[in-house]
Coordinates of C-alpha atoms and ligand atoms in Angstrom, one line a residue:
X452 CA 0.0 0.0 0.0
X453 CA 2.8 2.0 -0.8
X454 CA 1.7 3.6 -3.9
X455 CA 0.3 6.9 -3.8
X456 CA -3.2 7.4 -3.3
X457 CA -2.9 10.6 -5.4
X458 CA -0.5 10.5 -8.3
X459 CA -0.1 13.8 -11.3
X460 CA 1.9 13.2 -13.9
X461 CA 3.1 16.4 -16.6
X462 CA 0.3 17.6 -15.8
X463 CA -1.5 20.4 -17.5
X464 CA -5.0 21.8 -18.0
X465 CA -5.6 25.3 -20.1
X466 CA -9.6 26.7 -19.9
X467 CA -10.3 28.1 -23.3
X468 CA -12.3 31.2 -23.3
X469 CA -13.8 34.1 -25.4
X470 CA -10.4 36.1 -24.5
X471 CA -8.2 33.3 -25.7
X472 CA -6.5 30.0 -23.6
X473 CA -6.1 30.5 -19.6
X474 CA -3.1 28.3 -18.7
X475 CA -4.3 27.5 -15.5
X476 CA -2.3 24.6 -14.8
X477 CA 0.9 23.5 -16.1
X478 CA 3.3 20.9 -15.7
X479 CA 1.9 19.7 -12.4
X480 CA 4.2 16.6 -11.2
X481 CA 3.0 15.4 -7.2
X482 CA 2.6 12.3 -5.7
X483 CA 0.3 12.1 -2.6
X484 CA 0.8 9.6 0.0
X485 CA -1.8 7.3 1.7
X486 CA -2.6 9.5 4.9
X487 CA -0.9 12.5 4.4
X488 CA -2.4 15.9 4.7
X489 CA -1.3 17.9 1.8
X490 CA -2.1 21.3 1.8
X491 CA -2.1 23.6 -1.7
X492 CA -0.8 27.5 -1.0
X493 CA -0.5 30.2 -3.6
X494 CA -2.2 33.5 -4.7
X495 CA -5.4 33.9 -6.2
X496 CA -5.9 32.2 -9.8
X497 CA -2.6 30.1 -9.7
X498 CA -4.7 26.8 -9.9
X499 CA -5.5 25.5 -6.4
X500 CA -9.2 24.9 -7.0
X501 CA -8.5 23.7 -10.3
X502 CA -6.1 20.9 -9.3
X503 CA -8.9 19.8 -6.4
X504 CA -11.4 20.0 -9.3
X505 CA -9.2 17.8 -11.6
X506 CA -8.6 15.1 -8.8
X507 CA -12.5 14.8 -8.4
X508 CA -13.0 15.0 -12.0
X509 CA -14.9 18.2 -12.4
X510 CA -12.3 19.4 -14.7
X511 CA -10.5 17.0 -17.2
X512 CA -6.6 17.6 -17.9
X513 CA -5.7 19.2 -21.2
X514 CA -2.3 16.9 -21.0
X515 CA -0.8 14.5 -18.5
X516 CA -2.5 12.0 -15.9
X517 CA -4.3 11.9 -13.1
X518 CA -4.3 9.0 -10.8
X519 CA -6.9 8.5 -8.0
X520 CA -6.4 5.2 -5.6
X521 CA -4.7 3.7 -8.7
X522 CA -7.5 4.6 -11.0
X523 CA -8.7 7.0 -13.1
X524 CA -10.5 9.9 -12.1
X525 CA -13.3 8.7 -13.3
X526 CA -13.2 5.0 -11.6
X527 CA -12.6 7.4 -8.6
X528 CA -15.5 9.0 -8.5
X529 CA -17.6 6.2 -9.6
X530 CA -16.3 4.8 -6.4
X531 CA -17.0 7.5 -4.4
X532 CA -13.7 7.9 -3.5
X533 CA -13.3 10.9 -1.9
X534 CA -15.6 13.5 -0.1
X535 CA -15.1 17.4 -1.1
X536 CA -15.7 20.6 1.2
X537 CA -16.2 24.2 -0.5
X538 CA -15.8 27.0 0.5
X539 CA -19.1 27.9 1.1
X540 CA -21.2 25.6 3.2
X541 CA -23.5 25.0 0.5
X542 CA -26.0 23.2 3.0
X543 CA -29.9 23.6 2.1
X544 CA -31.6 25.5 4.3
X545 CA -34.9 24.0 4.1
X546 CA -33.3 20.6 5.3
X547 CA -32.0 19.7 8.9
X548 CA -28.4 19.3 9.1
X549 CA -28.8 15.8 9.3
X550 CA -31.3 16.0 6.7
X551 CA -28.1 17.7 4.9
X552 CA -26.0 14.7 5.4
X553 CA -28.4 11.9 4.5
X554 CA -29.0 13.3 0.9
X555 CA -26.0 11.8 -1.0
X556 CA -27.0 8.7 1.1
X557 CA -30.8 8.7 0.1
X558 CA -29.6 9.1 -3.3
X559 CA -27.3 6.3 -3.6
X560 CA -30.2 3.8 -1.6
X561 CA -28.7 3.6 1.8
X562 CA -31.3 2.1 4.3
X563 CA -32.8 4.7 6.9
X564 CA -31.3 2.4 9.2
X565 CA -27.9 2.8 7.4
X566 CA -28.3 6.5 7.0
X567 CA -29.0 7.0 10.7
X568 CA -26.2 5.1 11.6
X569 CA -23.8 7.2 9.1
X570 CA -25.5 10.4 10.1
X571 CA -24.7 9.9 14.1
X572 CA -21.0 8.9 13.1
X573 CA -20.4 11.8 11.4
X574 CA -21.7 14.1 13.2
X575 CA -19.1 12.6 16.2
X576 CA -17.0 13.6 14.3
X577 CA -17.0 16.8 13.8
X578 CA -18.4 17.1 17.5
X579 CA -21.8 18.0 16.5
X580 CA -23.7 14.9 18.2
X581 CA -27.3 16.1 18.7
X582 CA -27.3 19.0 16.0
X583 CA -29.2 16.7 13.6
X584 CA -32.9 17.9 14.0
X585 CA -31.4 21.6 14.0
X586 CA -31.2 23.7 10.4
X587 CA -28.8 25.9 9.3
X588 CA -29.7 29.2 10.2
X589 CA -29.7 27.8 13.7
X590 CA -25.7 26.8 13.5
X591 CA -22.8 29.5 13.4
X592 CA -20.4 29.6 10.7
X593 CA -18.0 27.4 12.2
X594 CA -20.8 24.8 12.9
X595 CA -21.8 25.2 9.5
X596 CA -18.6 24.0 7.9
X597 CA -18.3 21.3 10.2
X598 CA -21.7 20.0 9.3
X599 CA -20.3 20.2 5.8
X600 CA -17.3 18.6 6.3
X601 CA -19.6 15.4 8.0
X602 CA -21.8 15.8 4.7
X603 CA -18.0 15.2 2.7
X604 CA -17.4 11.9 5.2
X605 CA -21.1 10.4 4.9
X606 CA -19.4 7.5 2.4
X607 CA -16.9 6.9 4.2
X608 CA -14.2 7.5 1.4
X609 CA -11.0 7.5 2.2
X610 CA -9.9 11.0 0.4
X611 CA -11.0 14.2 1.6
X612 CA -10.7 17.6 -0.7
X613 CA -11.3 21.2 1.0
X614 CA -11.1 23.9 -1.0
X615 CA -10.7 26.6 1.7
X616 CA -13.0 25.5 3.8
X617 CA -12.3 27.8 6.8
X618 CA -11.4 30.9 4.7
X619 CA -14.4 33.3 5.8
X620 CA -14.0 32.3 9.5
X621 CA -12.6 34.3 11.9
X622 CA -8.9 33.5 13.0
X623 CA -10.5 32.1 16.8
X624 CA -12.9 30.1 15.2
X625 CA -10.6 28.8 12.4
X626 CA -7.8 27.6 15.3
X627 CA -10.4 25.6 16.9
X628 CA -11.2 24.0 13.7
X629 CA -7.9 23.5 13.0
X630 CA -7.2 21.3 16.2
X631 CA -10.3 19.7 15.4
X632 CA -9.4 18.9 12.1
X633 CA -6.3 17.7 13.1
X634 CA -8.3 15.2 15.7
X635 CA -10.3 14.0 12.8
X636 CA -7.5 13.5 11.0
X637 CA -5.8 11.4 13.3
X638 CA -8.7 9.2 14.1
X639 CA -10.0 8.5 10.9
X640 CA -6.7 8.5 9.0
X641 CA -8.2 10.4 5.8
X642 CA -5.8 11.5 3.1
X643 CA -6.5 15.3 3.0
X644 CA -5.8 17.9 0.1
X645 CA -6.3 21.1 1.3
X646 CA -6.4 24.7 0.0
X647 CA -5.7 27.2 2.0
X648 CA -4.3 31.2 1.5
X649 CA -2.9 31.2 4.9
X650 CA 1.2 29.9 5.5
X651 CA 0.1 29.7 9.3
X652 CA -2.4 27.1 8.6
X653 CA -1.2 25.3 5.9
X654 CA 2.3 24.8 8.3
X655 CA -0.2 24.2 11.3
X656 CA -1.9 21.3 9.3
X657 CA 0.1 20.0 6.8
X658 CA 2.6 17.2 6.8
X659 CA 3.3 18.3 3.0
X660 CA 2.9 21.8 1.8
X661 CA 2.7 22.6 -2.2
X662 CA 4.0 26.1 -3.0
X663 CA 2.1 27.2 -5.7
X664 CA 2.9 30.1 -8.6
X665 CA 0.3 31.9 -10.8
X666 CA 0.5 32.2 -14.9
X667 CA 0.2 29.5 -15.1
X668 CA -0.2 27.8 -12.5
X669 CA 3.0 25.7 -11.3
X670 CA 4.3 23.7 -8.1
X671 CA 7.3 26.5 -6.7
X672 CA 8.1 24.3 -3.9
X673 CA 7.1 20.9 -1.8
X674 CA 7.9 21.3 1.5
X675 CA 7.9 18.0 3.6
X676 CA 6.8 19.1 6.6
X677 CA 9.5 17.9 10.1
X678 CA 6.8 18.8 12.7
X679 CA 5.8 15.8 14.3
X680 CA 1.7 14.6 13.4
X681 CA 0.8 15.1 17.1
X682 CA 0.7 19.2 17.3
X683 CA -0.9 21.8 18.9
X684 CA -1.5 24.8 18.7
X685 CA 1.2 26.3 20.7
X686 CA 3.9 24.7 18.1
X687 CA 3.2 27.4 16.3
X688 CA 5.8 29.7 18.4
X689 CA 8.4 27.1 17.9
X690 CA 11.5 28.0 15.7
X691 CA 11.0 24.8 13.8
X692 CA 7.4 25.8 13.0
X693 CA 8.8 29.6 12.0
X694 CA 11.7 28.0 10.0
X695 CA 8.6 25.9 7.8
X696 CA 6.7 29.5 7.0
X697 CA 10.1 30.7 6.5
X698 CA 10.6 28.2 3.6
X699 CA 6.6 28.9 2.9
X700 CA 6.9 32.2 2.4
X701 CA 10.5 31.9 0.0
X702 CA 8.5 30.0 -1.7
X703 CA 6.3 32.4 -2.8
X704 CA 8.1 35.2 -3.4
X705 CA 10.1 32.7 -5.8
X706 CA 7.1 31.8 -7.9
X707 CA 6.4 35.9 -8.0
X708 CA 10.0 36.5 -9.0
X709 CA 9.9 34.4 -12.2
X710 CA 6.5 35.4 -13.5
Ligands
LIG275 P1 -7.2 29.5 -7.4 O1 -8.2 28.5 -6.8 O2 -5.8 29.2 -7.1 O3 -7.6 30.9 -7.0 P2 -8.4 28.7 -9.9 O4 -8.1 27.2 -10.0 O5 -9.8 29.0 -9.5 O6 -7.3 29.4 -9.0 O7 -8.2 29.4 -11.3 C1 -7.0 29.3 -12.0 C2 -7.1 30.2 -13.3 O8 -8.0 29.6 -14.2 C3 -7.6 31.6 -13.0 O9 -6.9 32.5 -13.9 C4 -9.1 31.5 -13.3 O10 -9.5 32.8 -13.7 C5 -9.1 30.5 -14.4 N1 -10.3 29.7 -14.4 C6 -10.8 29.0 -13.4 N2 -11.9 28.3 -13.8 C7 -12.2 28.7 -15.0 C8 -13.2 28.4 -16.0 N3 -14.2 27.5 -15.7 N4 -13.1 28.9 -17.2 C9 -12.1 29.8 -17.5 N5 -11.1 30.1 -16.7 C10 -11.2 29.6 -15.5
LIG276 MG1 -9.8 28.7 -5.5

């Protein structure tokens, strides 16, 4: 079980449009691990989204592979084999949050016995046991993305995509669901890609961190991360932890330098 669950080979992916070809991705060359927690760091437009996209096939490379649990991306998703958060919530509002959940579930014929049983897992999770009867509106922000993160782990899969899924917290509320997500991690032993604008968080989470560059978009740096998997948040004054951003932050300026 060596081979990575997440494999990209040359790979590029340009969006034609009215103004002419948007090189969104280019040359994209990144092997994920089984259990890692990769997170996916650059400025606006370099790719990050489209890369997540690619992996759950909403987007189909223009050259190069993709490789999903040692299929395609389209076995992969046949398979269900990841879950993906968004930025935005994205839960209905006229259905309970475990209402929310159940829907892929109801969809894909899951018993009610089944889709109880799911429902009350995942909602452990993300330590909302007991929020299922409530909607929405009723939840904060913070609840709200944790309800969609249990939504993204109602199959079970063993991939999890987040596409900034903290990004319009604020910075108290995002630590918390940092360490959480960090618990969940731990326990449940997901593979997470994540996107993130933040070097803080992505060092804070990530035990592989993908410097990205815009026009097009390219990989500036993988940083493997030396922190070790058990962290909290007071690592983050350590010098080791300052060193990472450090690195982070090079990397950035790097993939500015060149453009
Ligand atoms: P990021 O998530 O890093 O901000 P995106 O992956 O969303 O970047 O976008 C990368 C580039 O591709 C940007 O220049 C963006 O405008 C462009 N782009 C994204 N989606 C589309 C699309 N569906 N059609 C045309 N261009 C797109
Ligand atoms: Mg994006």
């Amino acid at each position: 079980m060596n081979n990575p669950v997440i494999s990209a080979n040359k790979l590029s992916l340009t969006y034609q449009t009215n103004d002419g070809p948007v090189h969104a991705l280019q040359d994209i060359n990144l092997d994920i691990k089984k259990g890692e927690f990769v997170s996916f760091i650059g400025p606006s437009g370099c790719g990050k989204t489209t890369f997540l996209r690619v992996i759950a096939e909403l987007e189909t490379p223009t050259n190069g592979t993709i490789q999903v649990n040692g299929m395609s991306a389209s076995e992969a998703r046949m398979q269900r084999a990841y879950g993906y958060v968004f930025q935005a919530a994205g839960l209905y509002p006229w259905r309970t949050i475990g209402g929310n959940i159940k829907l892929p579930l109801e969809i894909m014929g899951y018993s009610k016995e089944q889709r109880e049983e799911r429902v009350a897992h995942v909602l452990e999770l993300v330590e909302l046991s007991g929020f299922d009867k409530k909607f929405p509106w009723q939840l904060s922000g913070g609840m709200q993305q944790r309800a969609s993160i249990a939504r993204a782990l109602a199959f079970d899969a063993d991939i999890l995509l987040m596409d900034e899924p903290f990004g319009a917290l604020d910075e108290i509320v995002r630590d918390h669901l940092n360490e959480q997500l960090l618990k969940l991690w731990a326990r449940t032993q997901k593979t997470i890609g994540f996107v993130t604008h933040s070097i803080p968080e992505a060092v804070f989470l990530s035990t592989k961190i993908v410097v990205m560059s815009p026009r097009p978009g390219r990989i500036a740096n993988i940083i493997e991360s030396t922190l070790p998997r058990d962290r909290s948040l007071d690592i983050r004054e350590s010098q080791e932890f300052l060193d990472i951003a450090a690195e982070v932050r090079d990397g950035l300026r790097t993939g500015h330098a060149d453009e």
